[in-house]
Amino acid sequence: MSSGTTPKLHPFDPIRPEEIRLGVRILEAAFPGVSLRYNRIDIHEPIKQDVIPYIEAERLGKPLPPRPARLLYSYFSRLDTGIYLKALMNADTKSLIYAKALPEGVQPPMDIDELAAIEEHCMKHPAVLAEIEKLKLPPGMTVCTDPWMYGSDNPNETRRLFQCFMYMVEANHPENNHYSLPCKFSPVFEARTGNLVRMDYLPGGADHKTVETQPWTPVKGVQYAPDLMDEPLRSDLKPYIVQQPDGPSFSVDGNSVYWQKWRFRVGFNNREGLVLYNITYDRRNVVYRLNVSEMTVPYGDPRAPYHRKQAFDVGDVGFGLNANQLSLGCDCLGHIKYFDGYRSNSKGEPIHLPNVVCMHEQDNGLQYKHTNYRSGAATVKRNRQLVLQMICTVANYEYIFAYILDQAGNIELDVRATGILSTVPFDNLHGQTVQWGTNVGPGVMAPYHQHMFSLRIDPAIDGFNNTIYYEESVPLPEDENNPYLVGYTTEQTVLRNSTAADLNIPKHRVFKIRNDNISNPITYKPVSYKLMTAPSQMLLLPKKAIGYKRAEFASRPIWVTKYRDDELFAAGEFTNQSKQASGVETWVQRNDGTENEDVVLWHTFGLTHNPRVEDFPVMPMERISVMLRPDGFFTKNPALDVPPSTQVFNKSTLHSEPTASCCAGTGGSKAKLYKRVD
Amino acid sequence: MSSGTTPKLHPFDPIRPEEIRLGVRILEAAFPGVSLRYNRIDIHEPIKQDVIPYIEAERLGKPLPPRPARLLYSYFSRLDTGIYLKALMNADTKSLIYAKALPEGVQPPMDIDELAAIEEHCMKHPAVLAEIEKLKLPPGMTVCTDPWMYGSDNPNETRRLFQCFMYMVEANHPENNHYSLPCKFSPVFEARTGNLVRMDYLPGGADHKTVETQPWTPVKGVQYAPDLMDEPLRSDLKPYIVQQPDGPSFSVDGNSVYWQKWRFRVGFNNREGLVLYNITYDRRNVVYRLNVSEMTVPYGDPRAPYHRKQAFDVGDVGFGLNANQLSLGCDCLGHIKYFDGYRSNSKGEPIHLPNVVCMHEQDNGLQYKHTNYRSGAATVKRNRQLVLQMICTVANYEYIFAYILDQAGNIELDVRATGILSTVPFDNLHGQTVQWGTNVGPGVMAPYHQHMFSLRIDPAIDGFNNTIYYEESVPLPEDENNPYLVGYTTEQTVLRNSTAADLNIPKHRVFKIRNDNISNPITYKPVSYKLMTAPSQMLLLPKKAIGYKRAEFASRPIWVTKYRDDELFAAGEFTNQSKQASGVETWVQRNDGTENEDVVLWHTFGLTHNPRVEDFPVMPMERISVMLRPDGFFTKNPALDVPPSTQVFNKSTLHSEPTASCCAGTGGSKAKLYKRVD
């Protein structure tokens, strides 16, 4: 059977609408006469050993071997039995590889249509309407709901459940901040039947006590939309325009990007969102695959029903599904290139997701400078960067993920948390506080929580077999080699088998990835990259808590595994209502050999977020950065050939003052240093 | 006697040329008939208790009290005896407060004229010329020298000494990289007499052995100047222009700056360089004084004479003296305002230092965003920042210090290390390596070292009496209050007495500064700012090493002292050839009460720099960030009134593709989410 998909599709390209339709056709053929509901149809990760010859031929400019198969997967259910299945399909041969039922109690992620349906169902349910009635809201005020994944507190739970958190709507405005006015009741629904399983009541005070729904005591909500705020907008912010009159320095061919010796492919899928593939610098391999593989947000309010609040925003829903459709000039400044994606709806119809990834250059100040103080001559290079960005809205929160490449071989992940805190009702009008949260407005509190991210780095430092090790800086012993006591050196520890590992700042422990087969002719050591980690507090949950077992990736900052095709997600494939993880903590137990092998490094980092009142009603971003930096990969500074920074090129303007300012000179010439003022 | 200085000068303003001349006249009058040589004449820190009423009146718009005296200080020497003295003078009364001789062995900093004289003297000295002769250099090659502070290894040393590191000059070019070709001899001179104290020989191999100077075996230097490099410059970098067609959002009146509710004064002095004074937000006090008070760079090569390599770039020389004169469009992009400084030469003549500080706005991506997923409406605010920047060249190295204010009450210090590694000769052409350094080129090695900075924060959180404390995030006990095991809380520890303290990432220890006298009406807690530290390895030197005793500030990340006017410099006033420090480690021993007092917080952070070959011949910047963030200072997000980000304002451009891209929509409307692709 000949390939029917567009010949130009690369193994790493996102799913196309025709592939979504193909998946539906394959499954309908496999289940004749059965009505199916599609939770997801998306591209599946290609088989790495099949991909490598293809991308290596691309890299070396050689004739291409046959393109590896494009694989698709689907989570879907049979409307007759309600059973969930996973299917794997070959888009090239248009065939089903397998379709198997998920074990009982294993839940696929939430899907968009399902969430919309739960929301509608909740707002019409008689028990919910009855609770709303008890609030005795002023005329014009309504109630809305944010459906949440139910989480886990019972290892025997098999029902698919949703917890609907309820909020009062103060203003009929598209940006009303309902999070300011949370309700004290919260229905739990079973997804399949729509049954109300339970009406939870939320504690109103600082203790665990709950009461029946009472009439609401009106308080003013805290709003962020400009026309709902009392304060006028600042009027003294002047425009800051970025222009690239000669166009950008990047070039794009489909999802393939070239910029300043970097070459890579932009991937996008429903679950992980933005993925960078096959990153090479000057035709040398650096990284095979890079992305945020999971995240979890456990909450620290100990009271029911909050004990189940622990979102897994990749596995429970999907970054790709939640990725904002970005707006020119709003989200991104300068000369912007957008990439699109697609998803399926529950009927298997493709839905276009335009502008889910943006790409543009930015200037990040000085990259390097040296002034020769004798001559005053200076060389200045500015730090031009390439940014690939995705913004995910997960109900209240936003996460901005930016991958940043620069001209010196560095790859950075910049994560910004913003959006709206998750809030709970709290009677705090008379000085009350809690020890696990912050008052953020009248009647509303934001509980403490953690945001834990897993960055998955599948390295390819000059090749696909690498070794991960760490180096520590330690004083030399006080002996005849170190008579003045000043000496220090570095000690290396190779991670020979799959394992978890910790950071150690007092010893300046640095994790590095090297290729034992390729030696640097200047340093005489294997070529290497180092990881600048984001040292963070790990999971606060105790080991016996179900939330710890579900998110064990977040208990250690470093995990090293040997590559396997189906091991992409730090907490495992199915996180929604999981009882425990099936991810890195499981895989390292194999104790695979990881020295000079196809290895994967997983870095857990995060933010213990004890909310500030300044984080409400919308949070000024808090930024975390992780970076890969070359460390003996090159033979000298790789950015030496970047053109120097000049005024002719940059066209800065001088702020003029009433008093004439003296000449703006170059560097710091001695002549100028000695110029007398008469 | 009436005040003769310009009435517009503020107590925080940098020294003026007429004040330098005034200082000379005062000292000449105090030492009639004695020839004096001026090491430094500069502004002295005003008396805080005199300043506060003045700046508070300014802040509150009240009638100003008499302006506190402008104080000047000088380090100078008598040419007859060679003795060094320090003088303190009152510029308003034009009088000498005191002039006292420095204790024997206490050295003032190096000064510019002295360094130039040592350099010239070294290059003419017969012993040096004799060593150069032995090199038998090819015709056209010369030798140059970087004079260094001598450092310390002898508690009884009283001579003022310089160590001249020597380098071969490959090309007669203003940017020849002499650091690539270090010589193996290094003369030590006594400053006063010019006597050659000793000719040191540097080890050529991996051990401590030194030999007589041999003929040089030519190797090629590693160059960074474009016309000295083999590689052509990249030709595909397109211009990136920042324009502010309506001008900047800041306004400036002398050294007073207003921007987006921030108001502060730009200070500048020879020693510390850029200092920010009297930072207020929306007329509320935040910080009294902010700057980098000291830094030290100890080297880890254990062998003589490197054991004495430990620069104190603030105290030994001075950031202000080393500040680059910045160039429009080279160092700074956009609409730039420059500030100037002045210094004195050895004759007491004022020397203008133009453009030593630059100020401009920049855009740092998104500040906050929230998309209401039901309506698809989104509010986006961009992160406009104000940058104040100083670049210091300390012989081979550059340090870029940028203070960054934003619209959400945050104050960041961004430190970038760049410039050229300090190098030593090493015979490495045949695979040799050392355990305390990195080969960076043929015949040249860069030893391991640390860069340790002290950020001095004199806070004024809503007033001048503050309390410093830390908070840790800890699990709640597993009891009836925490039946599901998920609960966690924060525990506070107040620093009641002056002390040193450590970081603790596993407990998410956060240092905060609060005003116990002012309560936040929403959180019911004292208004506060928190410090986002840069966790770093501390000094590797052992406690008994003289380098540790000289730089004890760098042994702990946090120091808290009670304010005293003469306690500005973390290692003490005189660091050049010091035997031990006289700074924070001394002051905390007083055990002053620091709760609800005028306190100072000193944060030591840094970089254990084990050089990469990529750091040569010029280092791509390595960045460290420290930030002060409001934490219950405001009653909600202080940036809510920033105008939303719009295309009309930002004028981004869309990258066009051959295939038409779909409409760029707003946020993520449900309608768009469900749009079918036919």
CSV table of N, CA and C in Angstrom, one decimal, chain A residues 145-146 174-175 231 234 238 241 243 281 324 327 329-332 334 336 343 351 364 367 369-371 374-375 379 384 398 416 428 435 473 478 488-489 524 544 610 612 614 616 618 621 630 632-634 636-637 641 645 650 652-653 655 665 673, chain B residues 145-146 174-175 231 234 238 241 243 281 324 327 329-332 334 336 343 351 364 367 369-371 374-375 379 384 398 416 428 435 473 478 488-489 524 544 610 612 614 616 618 621 630 632-634 636-637 641 645 647 650 652-653 655 665 673:
chain,number,residue,atom,x,y,z
A,145,THR,N,-18.8,27.8,37.0
A,145,THR,CA,-18.0,26.7,37.5
A,145,THR,C,-16.7,26.4,36.7
A,146,ASP,N,-15.7,26.1,37.4
A,146,ASP,CA,-14.4,25.5,36.8
A,146,ASP,C,-14.4,24.0,37.1
A,174,PRO,N,-16.8,39.8,29.9
A,174,PRO,CA,-16.0,38.6,29.5
A,174,PRO,C,-14.7,38.4,30.3
A,175,GLU,N,-14.3,39.4,31.2
A,175,GLU,CA,-13.2,39.2,32.0
A,175,GLU,C,-13.5,39.4,33.5
A,231,GLU,N,-9.2,52.0,39.6
A,231,GLU,CA,-8.1,52.9,39.2
A,231,GLU,C,-8.0,53.1,37.7
A,234,ARG,N,-2.3,53.7,33.9
A,234,ARG,CA,-1.2,54.6,33.8
A,234,ARG,C,-1.2,55.3,32.4
A,238,LYS,N,5.3,55.0,27.4
A,238,LYS,CA,5.5,55.4,26.0
A,238,LYS,C,5.8,54.1,25.2
A,241,ILE,N,9.0,50.1,20.5
A,241,ILE,CA,8.8,49.4,19.2
A,241,ILE,C,10.0,48.6,18.8
A,243,GLN,N,11.7,46.7,15.7
A,243,GLN,CA,11.5,46.6,14.2
A,243,GLN,C,12.7,45.8,13.7
A,281,TYR,N,23.9,22.4,16.2
A,281,TYR,CA,24.6,23.7,16.1
A,281,TYR,C,25.8,23.5,15.1
A,324,ASN,N,-2.5,28.8,24.3
A,324,ASN,CA,-3.2,30.0,23.8
A,324,ASN,C,-3.0,30.2,22.3
A,327,SER,N,-1.6,36.3,19.9
A,327,SER,CA,-2.0,37.5,19.2
A,327,SER,C,-0.8,38.4,18.8
A,329,GLY,N,1.4,41.2,18.4
A,329,GLY,CA,1.5,42.5,19.1
A,329,GLY,C,1.0,42.5,20.5
A,330,CYS,N,0.3,41.5,20.9
A,330,CYS,CA,-0.1,41.4,22.3
A,330,CYS,C,0.9,40.5,23.0
A,331,ASP,N,0.9,39.3,22.6
A,331,ASP,CA,1.8,38.3,23.3
A,331,ASP,C,3.2,38.4,22.9
A,332,CYS,N,3.4,38.8,21.6
A,332,CYS,CA,4.8,38.7,21.1
A,332,CYS,C,5.1,40.0,20.4
A,334,GLY,N,7.7,42.3,18.0
A,334,GLY,CA,8.8,42.3,17.0
A,334,GLY,C,8.3,41.6,15.8
A,336,ILE,N,7.3,38.3,14.1
A,336,ILE,CA,6.8,37.1,14.7
A,336,ILE,C,6.5,36.0,13.6
A,343,ARG,N,-6.1,19.6,16.7
A,343,ARG,CA,-6.6,18.5,17.6
A,343,ARG,C,-7.9,18.0,17.1
A,351,ILE,N,-9.8,20.1,14.5
A,351,ILE,CA,-10.0,21.5,14.9
A,351,ILE,C,-8.6,22.2,14.8
A,364,ASN,N,19.0,40.4,24.3
A,364,ASN,CA,19.1,40.3,25.7
A,364,ASN,C,20.4,40.9,26.3
A,367,GLN,N,26.3,40.3,25.2
A,367,GLN,CA,26.8,38.9,25.2
A,367,GLN,C,28.2,38.8,25.7
A,369,LYS,N,31.9,41.5,26.2
A,369,LYS,CA,32.6,42.8,25.9
A,369,LYS,C,34.0,42.6,26.5
A,370,HIS,N,34.9,43.2,25.8
A,370,HIS,CA,36.3,43.5,26.4
A,370,HIS,C,36.8,44.8,25.9
A,371,THR,N,37.3,45.6,26.9
A,371,THR,CA,38.0,46.8,26.6
A,371,THR,C,39.4,46.6,26.9
A,374,ARG,N,44.6,49.6,27.7
A,374,ARG,CA,45.7,50.5,27.3
A,374,ARG,C,45.3,51.3,26.1
A,375,SER,N,44.7,50.6,25.1
A,375,SER,CA,44.4,51.3,23.9
A,375,SER,C,43.0,51.9,23.9
A,379,THR,N,35.7,45.6,22.0
A,379,THR,CA,34.8,44.7,21.2
A,379,THR,C,33.6,44.4,22.0
A,384,ARG,N,21.9,38.4,20.8
A,384,ARG,CA,20.7,38.2,20.1
A,384,ARG,C,20.2,36.8,20.4
A,398,GLU,N,-1.8,30.5,34.2
A,398,GLU,CA,-1.1,30.5,32.9
A,398,GLU,C,0.3,30.1,33.1
A,416,ARG,N,7.5,30.9,33.0
A,416,ARG,CA,6.9,32.0,33.8
A,416,ARG,C,5.5,31.6,34.2
A,428,ASN,N,-12.7,36.1,56.3
A,428,ASN,CA,-11.5,36.8,56.8
A,428,ASN,C,-11.7,38.3,57.0
A,435,GLN,N,-2.8,29.1,58.4
A,435,GLN,CA,-1.4,28.8,58.4
A,435,GLN,C,-1.0,28.1,57.1
A,473,SER,N,33.3,21.0,43.1
A,473,SER,CA,34.5,21.8,43.4
A,473,SER,C,34.9,21.6,44.8
A,478,GLU,N,45.4,19.9,52.4
A,478,GLU,CA,46.5,20.8,52.9
A,478,GLU,C,47.8,20.0,53.0
A,488,TYR,N,42.2,24.4,44.8
A,488,TYR,CA,41.0,23.6,44.8
A,488,TYR,C,40.9,22.9,43.4
A,489,THR,N,40.1,21.9,43.3
A,489,THR,CA,40.0,21.1,42.1
A,489,THR,C,38.6,20.6,41.9
A,524,TYR,N,41.5,18.3,25.9
A,524,TYR,CA,41.9,16.9,26.0
A,524,TYR,C,40.8,16.1,26.8
A,544,LYS,N,4.3,8.6,52.1
A,544,LYS,CA,3.2,7.7,52.1
A,544,LYS,C,1.9,8.3,51.6
A,610,ASN,N,3.9,30.1,48.0
A,610,ASN,CA,3.0,30.6,49.1
A,610,ASN,C,2.6,31.9,48.7
A,612,ARG,N,1.5,35.5,47.4
A,612,ARG,CA,1.5,36.9,47.9
A,612,ARG,C,0.2,37.6,47.6
A,614,GLU,N,0.1,40.3,46.3
A,614,GLU,CA,0.5,40.9,45.0
A,614,GLU,C,0.2,40.0,43.8
A,616,PHE,N,-2.5,38.6,43.3
A,616,PHE,CA,-4.0,38.6,43.0
A,616,PHE,C,-4.3,40.0,42.6
A,618,VAL,N,-4.3,39.0,39.3
A,618,VAL,CA,-3.5,38.3,38.3
A,618,VAL,C,-2.1,38.4,38.8
A,621,MET,N,4.4,37.7,36.7
A,621,MET,CA,5.1,36.5,36.4
A,621,MET,C,6.2,36.2,37.4
A,630,PRO,N,27.4,24.9,26.6
A,630,PRO,CA,28.5,24.1,26.1
A,630,PRO,C,29.7,24.1,27.2
A,632,GLY,N,33.3,22.7,26.9
A,632,GLY,CA,34.3,21.9,26.2
A,632,GLY,C,33.8,21.2,24.9
A,633,PHE,N,32.7,21.8,24.4
A,633,PHE,CA,32.1,21.3,23.2
A,633,PHE,C,32.8,21.9,22.0
A,634,PHE,N,33.1,23.2,22.2
A,634,PHE,CA,33.8,23.9,21.2
A,634,PHE,C,35.3,24.1,21.5
A,636,LYS,N,36.8,27.1,21.3
A,636,LYS,CA,36.9,28.5,21.8
A,636,LYS,C,35.4,29.0,21.8
A,637,ASN,N,35.3,30.3,22.2
A,637,ASN,CA,34.0,30.9,22.2
A,637,ASN,C,33.3,30.8,20.8
A,641,ASP,N,32.5,35.0,15.9
A,641,ASP,CA,32.2,35.5,14.6
A,641,ASP,C,30.9,36.3,14.5
A,645,SER,N,28.7,44.9,17.9
A,645,SER,CA,27.6,45.8,18.0
A,645,SER,C,28.0,47.2,17.6
A,650,ASN,N,22.6,49.4,15.2
A,650,ASN,CA,21.6,49.4,16.2
A,650,ASN,C,20.7,50.6,16.3
A,652,SER,N,20.6,53.4,18.2
A,652,SER,CA,20.1,53.9,19.4
A,652,SER,C,19.9,55.4,19.4
A,653,THR,N,19.2,56.0,20.3
A,653,THR,CA,19.0,57.4,20.3
A,653,THR,C,19.5,57.9,21.7
A,655,HIS,N,19.3,60.4,24.8
A,655,HIS,CA,18.3,61.2,25.6
A,655,HIS,C,18.9,62.5,25.8
A,665,GLY,N,32.3,58.8,24.1
A,665,GLY,CA,33.4,58.3,23.4
A,665,GLY,C,33.3,56.8,23.2
A,673,LEU,N,40.8,59.1,29.8
A,673,LEU,CA,40.9,59.0,31.3
A,673,LEU,C,41.6,60.1,31.9
B,145,THR,N,52.6,44.3,30.0
B,145,THR,CA,52.4,43.9,31.4
B,145,THR,C,51.0,44.3,31.9
B,146,ASP,N,50.3,43.5,32.7
B,146,ASP,CA,49.2,43.9,33.5
B,146,ASP,C,49.7,43.9,34.9
B,174,PRO,N,45.3,47.3,18.3
B,174,PRO,CA,44.8,47.8,19.6
B,174,PRO,C,44.0,46.8,20.4
B,175,GLU,N,43.6,45.6,19.7
B,175,GLU,CA,42.9,44.6,20.4
B,175,GLU,C,43.6,43.3,20.4
B,231,GLU,N,38.4,33.3,11.0
B,231,GLU,CA,37.0,33.1,10.5
B,231,GLU,C,36.4,34.4,10.1
B,234,ARG,N,29.8,36.3,10.8
B,234,ARG,CA,28.5,35.9,10.3
B,234,ARG,C,27.9,37.0,9.5
B,238,LYS,N,20.4,40.0,11.1
B,238,LYS,CA,19.7,41.1,10.6
B,238,LYS,C,19.5,42.1,11.7
B,241,ILE,N,16.1,46.7,15.8
B,241,ILE,CA,16.1,48.1,16.1
B,241,ILE,C,15.0,48.4,17.2
B,243,GLN,N,13.0,51.3,19.0
B,243,GLN,CA,12.7,52.7,18.9
B,243,GLN,C,11.7,53.1,19.9
B,281,TYR,N,8.5,53.8,45.8
B,281,TYR,CA,7.5,53.4,44.8
B,281,TYR,C,6.2,54.0,45.2
B,324,ASN,N,33.4,51.6,32.4
B,324,ASN,CA,33.6,51.9,31.0
B,324,ASN,C,32.8,53.2,30.7
B,327,SER,N,29.1,53.5,25.1
B,327,SER,CA,29.0,54.0,23.7
B,327,SER,C,27.5,53.8,23.2
B,329,GLY,N,24.6,52.9,21.2
B,329,GLY,CA,24.4,51.9,20.1
B,329,GLY,C,25.3,50.7,20.2
B,330,CYS,N,26.4,50.8,21.0
B,330,CYS,CA,27.2,49.6,21.1
B,330,CYS,C,26.8,48.9,22.4
B,331,ASP,N,27.0,49.6,23.5
B,331,ASP,CA,26.7,49.0,24.8
B,331,ASP,C,25.2,49.0,25.1
B,332,CYS,N,24.5,50.0,24.6
B,332,CYS,CA,23.1,50.2,25.1
B,332,CYS,C,22.2,50.3,23.8
B,334,GLY,N,18.5,51.3,22.2
B,334,GLY,CA,17.2,52.0,22.4
B,334,GLY,C,17.5,53.5,22.7
B,336,ILE,N,18.7,56.1,25.1
B,336,ILE,CA,19.6,56.0,26.2
B,336,ILE,C,19.9,57.3,26.9
B,343,ARG,N,36.6,61.9,38.6
B,343,ARG,CA,37.7,61.4,39.6
B,343,ARG,C,38.8,62.4,39.6
B,351,ILE,N,39.1,64.8,36.6
B,351,ILE,CA,39.0,64.1,35.3
B,351,ILE,C,37.6,63.7,35.1
B,364,ASN,N,10.8,43.0,28.6
B,364,ASN,CA,11.2,41.7,29.0
B,364,ASN,C,10.1,40.6,28.9
B,367,GLN,N,4.5,40.2,31.3
B,367,GLN,CA,4.5,40.4,32.7
B,367,GLN,C,3.4,39.6,33.4
B,369,LYS,N,-0.6,37.5,32.2
B,369,LYS,CA,-1.6,37.3,31.2
B,369,LYS,C,-2.6,36.4,31.9
B,370,HIS,N,-3.9,36.6,31.6
B,370,HIS,CA,-4.9,35.6,31.8
B,370,HIS,C,-5.9,35.6,30.7
B,371,THR,N,-6.2,34.4,30.3
B,371,THR,CA,-7.3,34.2,29.3
B,371,THR,C,-8.5,33.6,30.0
B,374,ARG,N,-13.7,30.7,29.0
B,374,ARG,CA,-15.1,30.6,28.5
B,374,ARG,C,-15.3,31.6,27.5
B,375,SER,N,-14.9,32.9,27.7
B,375,SER,CA,-15.2,33.9,26.8
B,375,SER,C,-14.1,34.1,25.8
B,379,THR,N,-6.4,39.4,29.0
B,379,THR,CA,-5.7,40.6,29.4
B,379,THR,C,-4.2,40.2,29.4
B,384,ARG,N,7.6,45.9,30.9
B,384,ARG,CA,8.5,47.0,30.6
B,384,ARG,C,9.4,47.2,31.9
B,398,GLU,N,35.6,41.7,32.6
B,398,GLU,CA,34.5,42.7,32.6
B,398,GLU,C,33.4,42.2,33.5
B,416,ARG,N,26.6,40.2,35.1
B,416,ARG,CA,27.2,39.4,34.0
B,416,ARG,C,28.7,39.5,34.0
B,428,ASN,N,51.2,22.6,27.3
B,428,ASN,CA,50.1,21.7,27.1
B,428,ASN,C,50.0,21.2,25.7
B,435,GLN,N,44.8,19.8,37.4
B,435,GLN,CA,43.6,19.5,38.1
B,435,GLN,C,42.9,20.8,38.7
B,473,SER,N,9.2,26.5,54.4
B,473,SER,CA,8.0,25.8,54.1
B,473,SER,C,8.1,24.4,54.6
B,478,GLU,N,1.5,14.9,60.9
B,478,GLU,CA,0.5,14.0,60.4
B,478,GLU,C,-0.5,13.8,61.6
B,488,TYR,N,0.8,21.7,54.4
B,488,TYR,CA,2.1,22.3,54.8
B,488,TYR,C,1.9,23.8,55.2
B,489,THR,N,2.9,24.3,55.9
B,489,THR,CA,2.8,25.7,56.4
B,489,THR,C,4.1,26.3,56.3
B,524,TYR,N,-3.2,41.1,56.9
B,524,TYR,CA,-3.1,41.2,58.4
B,524,TYR,C,-1.7,41.0,58.9
B,544,LYS,N,41.7,28.9,57.9
B,544,LYS,CA,43.0,29.4,58.4
B,544,LYS,C,43.8,30.1,57.2
B,610,ASN,N,35.0,27.5,37.0
B,610,ASN,CA,36.1,26.6,36.5
B,610,ASN,C,36.0,26.7,35.0
B,612,ARG,N,35.6,27.3,31.1
B,612,ARG,CA,35.3,26.5,29.9
B,612,ARG,C,36.3,27.0,28.8
B,614,GLU,N,35.2,27.5,26.1
B,614,GLU,CA,34.3,28.4,25.4
B,614,GLU,C,34.4,29.8,26.0
B,616,PHE,N,37.1,31.4,26.3
B,616,PHE,CA,38.3,32.0,25.7
B,616,PHE,C,38.1,32.2,24.2
B,618,VAL,N,37.3,35.5,24.6
B,618,VAL,CA,36.4,36.4,25.4
B,618,VAL,C,35.2,35.6,25.9
B,621,MET,N,28.8,36.0,28.3
B,621,MET,CA,28.5,36.3,29.7
B,621,MET,C,27.8,35.2,30.4
B,630,PRO,N,8.1,42.5,46.2
B,630,PRO,CA,7.1,42.8,47.3
B,630,PRO,C,6.4,41.6,47.8
B,632,GLY,N,3.4,41.2,50.3
B,632,GLY,CA,2.5,41.8,51.3
B,632,GLY,C,2.7,43.3,51.5
B,633,PHE,N,3.4,43.9,50.5
B,633,PHE,CA,3.7,45.3,50.6
B,633,PHE,C,2.5,46.1,50.0
B,634,PHE,N,1.9,45.5,49.0
B,634,PHE,CA,0.7,46.1,48.4
B,634,PHE,C,-0.5,45.3,48.8
B,636,LYS,N,-2.8,44.4,46.4
B,636,LYS,CA,-3.0,43.6,45.2
B,636,LYS,C,-1.9,43.8,44.3
B,637,ASN,N,-2.0,43.2,43.1
B,637,ASN,CA,-0.9,43.4,42.1
B,637,ASN,C,-0.8,44.8,41.7
B,641,ASP,N,-2.7,48.6,36.8
B,641,ASP,CA,-3.0,49.8,36.0
B,641,ASP,C,-2.1,50.0,34.9
B,645,SER,N,-1.3,45.3,26.7
B,645,SER,CA,-0.4,45.2,25.5
B,645,SER,C,-1.3,45.1,24.2
B,647,GLN,N,-1.5,45.6,19.8
B,647,GLN,CA,-0.8,45.7,18.5
B,647,GLN,C,-0.7,47.1,18.1
B,650,ASN,N,2.3,48.3,20.0
B,650,ASN,CA,3.5,47.5,19.9
B,650,ASN,C,4.0,47.4,18.5
B,652,SER,N,4.0,45.0,16.2
B,652,SER,CA,4.7,43.8,15.7
B,652,SER,C,4.4,43.5,14.2
B,653,THR,N,5.3,42.7,13.6
B,653,THR,CA,5.0,42.4,12.2
B,653,THR,C,5.0,40.9,12.1
B,655,HIS,N,5.5,37.4,10.3
B,655,HIS,CA,6.4,36.7,9.3
B,655,HIS,C,5.6,36.1,8.3
B,665,GLY,N,-6.1,35.1,15.8
B,665,GLY,CA,-7.2,35.6,16.6
B,665,GLY,C,-6.8,36.2,18.0
B,673,LEU,N,-12.0,27.4,19.3
B,673,LEU,CA,-11.6,26.0,19.7
B,673,LEU,C,-12.4,25.0,18.9
